[in-house]
Amino acid sequence: MGHPHLPTTEAVVVAIHEVAHEFDLEMVVTDDIGADQTSRRVSAGAFTVLDPDGSLPHEAFVELGGLPSVTVQVFPEDDAKITVDQVEFHDVPRDAVPAFLRSVYSGLAHVKGKRFPPGYWLIVPLPGDETYRELVPRIMLSPWLARNVRR
């Protein structure tokens, strides 16, 4: 796991921005700051506004232009949800987000189809033998996903 540690939501957004710049993609960021704004707060009590370190919890939603359609939701709890053409990858460690996006945009990510049991998997290889796999709902094989099928 040779990822640089991305301690804050902001650091992840900066890293995503670098990937967007590298692949010449447009990027739109929506920030939600404060416990009342973020979508989930597993570690905070019901009336807690600050994180234990005294900072406001910060969540960001990033939309990247180009194909495939990609969004990244960065949570205050050290992980992110990356959606590639409606295929959702939950619990991606923050530190893995830039490598994950590079894999998608550089053409390493691909779809593997199986006859038995029938189904398609979106496979996103990362450096260092780390791989993310997610089942593609059959009805959602977008043109980008279909083009990247390998048998």
C-alpha atoms as a printed R data frame, in Angstrom:
    type eleno elety resid chain resno       x       y       z
1   ATOM     1    CA   MET     A     1   0.000   0.000   0.000
2   ATOM     2    CA   GLY     A     2   2.396   2.665  -1.130
3   ATOM     3    CA   HIS     A     3  -0.108   5.512  -1.179
4   ATOM     4    CA   PRO     A     4   0.888   8.922   0.146
5   ATOM     5    CA   HIS     A     5  -1.265   9.649   3.185
6   ATOM     6    CA   LEU     A     6  -4.012  12.142   2.343
7   ATOM     7    CA   PRO     A     7  -5.058  13.309   5.809
8   ATOM     8    CA   THR     A     8  -7.781  15.787   4.906
9   ATOM     9    CA   THR     A     9 -10.676  15.984   2.525
10  ATOM    10    CA   GLU     A    10  -8.973  19.033   1.030
11  ATOM    11    CA   ALA     A    11  -5.791  17.038   0.341
12  ATOM    12    CA   VAL     A    12  -7.856  14.419  -1.518
13  ATOM    13    CA   VAL     A    13  -9.594  17.112  -3.578
14  ATOM    14    CA   VAL     A    14  -6.197  18.622  -4.481
15  ATOM    15    CA   ALA     A    15  -4.957  15.157  -5.524
16  ATOM    16    CA   ILE     A    16  -8.104  14.615  -7.647
17  ATOM    17    CA   HIS     A    17  -7.518  18.043  -9.218
18  ATOM    18    CA   GLU     A    18  -4.003  16.944 -10.218
19  ATOM    19    CA   VAL     A    19  -5.413  13.813 -11.906
20  ATOM    20    CA   ALA     A    20  -8.077  15.922 -13.672
21  ATOM    21    CA   HIS     A    21  -5.354  18.281 -14.918
22  ATOM    22    CA   GLU     A    22  -3.212  15.333 -16.053
23  ATOM    23    CA   PHE     A    23  -6.052  13.912 -18.178
24  ATOM    24    CA   ASP     A    24  -7.442  17.328 -19.195
25  ATOM    25    CA   LEU     A    25 -10.799  16.826 -17.467
26  ATOM    26    CA   GLU     A    26 -13.195  19.397 -16.126
27  ATOM    27    CA   MET     A    27 -13.878  19.144 -12.424
28  ATOM    28    CA   VAL     A    28 -16.724  20.471 -10.268
29  ATOM    29    CA   VAL     A    29 -16.433  20.312  -6.482
30  ATOM    30    CA   THR     A    30 -19.231  20.724  -3.956
31  ATOM    31    CA   ASP     A    31 -18.072  21.079  -0.357
32  ATOM    32    CA   ASP     A    32 -20.149  20.294   2.707
33  ATOM    33    CA   ILE     A    33 -18.512  21.522   5.886
34  ATOM    34    CA   GLY     A    34 -19.899  20.966   9.384
35  ATOM    35    CA   ALA     A    35 -21.579  18.024  11.070
36  ATOM    36    CA   ASP     A    36 -25.037  19.223  10.046
37  ATOM    37    CA   GLN     A    37 -23.946  19.239   6.396
38  ATOM    38    CA   THR     A    38 -22.143  15.937   6.002
39  ATOM    39    CA   SER     A    39 -24.074  12.867   4.962
40  ATOM    40    CA   ARG     A    40 -22.837  10.497   7.621
41  ATOM    41    CA   ARG     A    41 -21.240  10.906  11.000
42  ATOM    42    CA   VAL     A    42 -20.405   7.542  12.510
43  ATOM    43    CA   SER     A    43 -17.890   8.874  15.008
44  ATOM    44    CA   ALA     A    44 -19.678  11.996  16.205
45  ATOM    45    CA   GLY     A    45 -22.365  12.136  18.855
46  ATOM    46    CA   ALA     A    46 -25.801  13.509  18.043
47  ATOM    47    CA   PHE     A    47 -25.001  17.083  19.075
48  ATOM    48    CA   THR     A    48 -21.335  17.149  18.136
49  ATOM    49    CA   VAL     A    49 -20.374  19.863  15.698
50  ATOM    50    CA   LEU     A    50 -16.589  19.495  15.660
51  ATOM    51    CA   ASP     A    51 -14.448  16.455  14.963
52  ATOM    52    CA   PRO     A    52 -12.370  15.141  17.894
53  ATOM    53    CA   ASP     A    53  -9.381  17.177  16.691
54  ATOM    54    CA   GLY     A    54 -11.457  20.366  16.875
55  ATOM    55    CA   SER     A    55 -11.909  20.773  13.132
56  ATOM    56    CA   LEU     A    56 -15.177  20.859  11.257
57  ATOM    57    CA   PRO     A    57 -15.990  17.623   9.438
58  ATOM    58    CA   HIS     A    58 -15.529  18.195   5.734
59  ATOM    59    CA   GLU     A    59 -17.050  16.177   2.927
60  ATOM    60    CA   ALA     A    60 -16.606  16.869  -0.770
61  ATOM    61    CA   PHE     A    61 -18.459  15.692  -3.849
62  ATOM    62    CA   VAL     A    62 -16.363  15.839  -7.026
63  ATOM    63    CA   GLU     A    63 -17.707  15.430 -10.545
64  ATOM    64    CA   LEU     A    64 -15.216  14.833 -13.334
65  ATOM    65    CA   GLY     A    65 -15.940  15.599 -16.982
66  ATOM    66    CA   GLY     A    66 -15.208  13.265 -19.872
67  ATOM    67    CA   LEU     A    67 -15.851   9.565 -20.329
68  ATOM    68    CA   PRO     A    68 -16.630   7.543 -18.343
69  ATOM    69    CA   SER     A    69 -18.746   9.686 -16.044
70  ATOM    70    CA   VAL     A    70 -17.010   9.665 -12.658
71  ATOM    71    CA   THR     A    71 -17.957  11.135  -9.301
72  ATOM    72    CA   VAL     A    72 -16.024  10.937  -6.067
73  ATOM    73    CA   GLN     A    73 -17.663  11.485  -2.696
74  ATOM    74    CA   VAL     A    74 -14.970  12.044  -0.068
75  ATOM    75    CA   PHE     A    75 -16.169  11.383   3.466
76  ATOM    76    CA   PRO     A    76 -14.716  12.822   6.682
77  ATOM    77    CA   GLU     A    77 -14.028   9.255   7.899
78  ATOM    78    CA   ASP     A    78 -10.998   8.529   5.691
79  ATOM    79    CA   ASP     A    79 -12.763   6.893   2.777
80  ATOM    80    CA   ALA     A    80 -14.537   7.730  -0.440
81  ATOM    81    CA   LYS     A    81 -17.219   6.395  -2.729
82  ATOM    82    CA   ILE     A    82 -16.203   6.438  -6.388
83  ATOM    83    CA   THR     A    83 -18.913   5.980  -9.001
84  ATOM    84    CA   VAL     A    84 -17.834   5.049 -12.540
85  ATOM    85    CA   ASP     A    85 -20.714   5.078 -15.045
86  ATOM    86    CA   GLN     A    86 -23.196   4.270 -12.233
87  ATOM    87    CA   VAL     A    87 -21.053   1.430 -10.820
88  ATOM    88    CA   GLU     A    88 -20.427   2.288  -7.157
89  ATOM    89    CA   PHE     A    89 -17.211   1.473  -5.343
90  ATOM    90    CA   HIS     A    90 -17.786   1.978  -1.622
91  ATOM    91    CA   ASP     A    91 -15.130   2.293   1.088
92  ATOM    92    CA   VAL     A    92 -12.217   3.195  -1.182
93  ATOM    93    CA   PRO     A    93  -9.456   4.472   1.133
94  ATOM    94    CA   ARG     A    94  -8.814   8.185   0.598
95  ATOM    95    CA   ASP     A    95  -5.180   7.478  -0.196
96  ATOM    96    CA   ALA     A    96  -6.156   5.164  -3.062
97  ATOM    97    CA   VAL     A    97  -8.425   7.688  -4.828
98  ATOM    98    CA   PRO     A    98  -5.790   9.271  -7.155
99  ATOM    99    CA   ALA     A    99  -4.415   5.861  -8.260
100 ATOM   100    CA   PHE     A   100  -7.986   4.584  -8.765
101 ATOM   101    CA   LEU     A   101  -8.810   7.545 -11.040
102 ATOM   102    CA   ARG     A   102  -5.543   7.197 -12.975
103 ATOM   103    CA   SER     A   103  -6.371   3.522 -13.572
104 ATOM   104    CA   VAL     A   104  -9.799   4.471 -14.954
105 ATOM   105    CA   TYR     A   105  -8.589   7.320 -17.168
106 ATOM   106    CA   SER     A   106  -5.406   5.652 -18.419
107 ATOM   107    CA   GLY     A   107  -7.322   2.623 -19.717
108 ATOM   108    CA   LEU     A   108  -6.192   0.043 -17.128
109 ATOM   109    CA   ALA     A   109  -9.705  -0.348 -15.724
110 ATOM   110    CA   HIS     A   110 -11.747  -2.884 -17.675
111 ATOM   111    CA   VAL     A   111 -14.904  -4.952 -17.581
112 ATOM   112    CA   LYS     A   112 -14.710  -8.715 -17.304
113 ATOM   113    CA   GLY     A   113 -17.705 -10.742 -18.439
114 ATOM   114    CA   LYS     A   114 -18.544 -14.255 -17.287
115 ATOM   115    CA   ARG     A   115 -20.974 -16.666 -18.839
116 ATOM   116    CA   PHE     A   116 -21.493 -18.744 -15.663
117 ATOM   117    CA   PRO     A   117 -22.623 -17.177 -13.453
118 ATOM   118    CA   PRO     A   118 -23.547 -14.519 -15.975
119 ATOM   119    CA   GLY     A   119 -22.421 -11.054 -15.080
120 ATOM   120    CA   TYR     A   120 -19.965  -8.260 -15.691
121 ATOM   121    CA   TRP     A   121 -17.407  -6.916 -13.238
122 ATOM   122    CA   LEU     A   122 -15.689  -3.555 -13.464
123 ATOM   123    CA   ILE     A   123 -12.080  -4.210 -12.477
124 ATOM   124    CA   VAL     A   124  -9.838  -1.325 -11.443
125 ATOM   125    CA   PRO     A   125  -6.207  -2.385 -10.912
126 ATOM   126    CA   LEU     A   126  -3.976  -0.153  -8.787
127 ATOM   127    CA   PRO     A   127  -0.200  -0.203  -8.460
128 ATOM   128    CA   GLY     A   128   1.141  -2.751  -6.005
129 ATOM   129    CA   ASP     A   129  -1.263  -5.630  -6.702
130 ATOM   130    CA   GLU     A   130  -4.294  -3.840  -5.307
131 ATOM   131    CA   THR     A   131  -7.485  -4.364  -7.311
132 ATOM   132    CA   TYR     A   132 -11.051  -3.147  -6.885
133 ATOM   133    CA   ARG     A   133 -13.902  -5.171  -8.397
134 ATOM   134    CA   GLU     A   134 -17.550  -4.306  -8.482
135 ATOM   135    CA   LEU     A   135 -20.469  -6.069 -10.129
136 ATOM   136    CA   VAL     A   136 -21.991  -4.086 -12.993
137 ATOM   137    CA   PRO     A   137 -25.777  -4.259 -12.924
138 ATOM   138    CA   ARG     A   138 -26.624  -5.852 -16.277
139 ATOM   139    CA   ILE     A   139 -28.971  -3.111 -17.405
140 ATOM   140    CA   MET     A   140 -26.319  -0.490 -16.791
141 ATOM   141    CA   LEU     A   141 -23.618  -1.495 -19.270
142 ATOM   142    CA   SER     A   142 -22.951   2.018 -20.598
143 ATOM   143    CA   PRO     A   143 -21.212   2.498 -23.957
144 ATOM   144    CA   TRP     A   144 -17.909   3.130 -22.102
145 ATOM   145    CA   LEU     A   145 -18.293  -0.023 -19.996
146 ATOM   146    CA   ALA     A   146 -19.283  -2.093 -23.055
147 ATOM   147    CA   ARG     A   147 -16.220  -0.863 -24.970
148 ATOM   148    CA   ASN     A   148 -13.960  -1.982 -22.139
149 ATOM   149    CA   VAL     A   149 -15.194  -5.569 -21.858
150 ATOM   150    CA   ARG     A   150 -12.434  -8.217 -21.936
151 ATOM   151    CA   ARG     A   151 -13.363 -11.898 -21.995
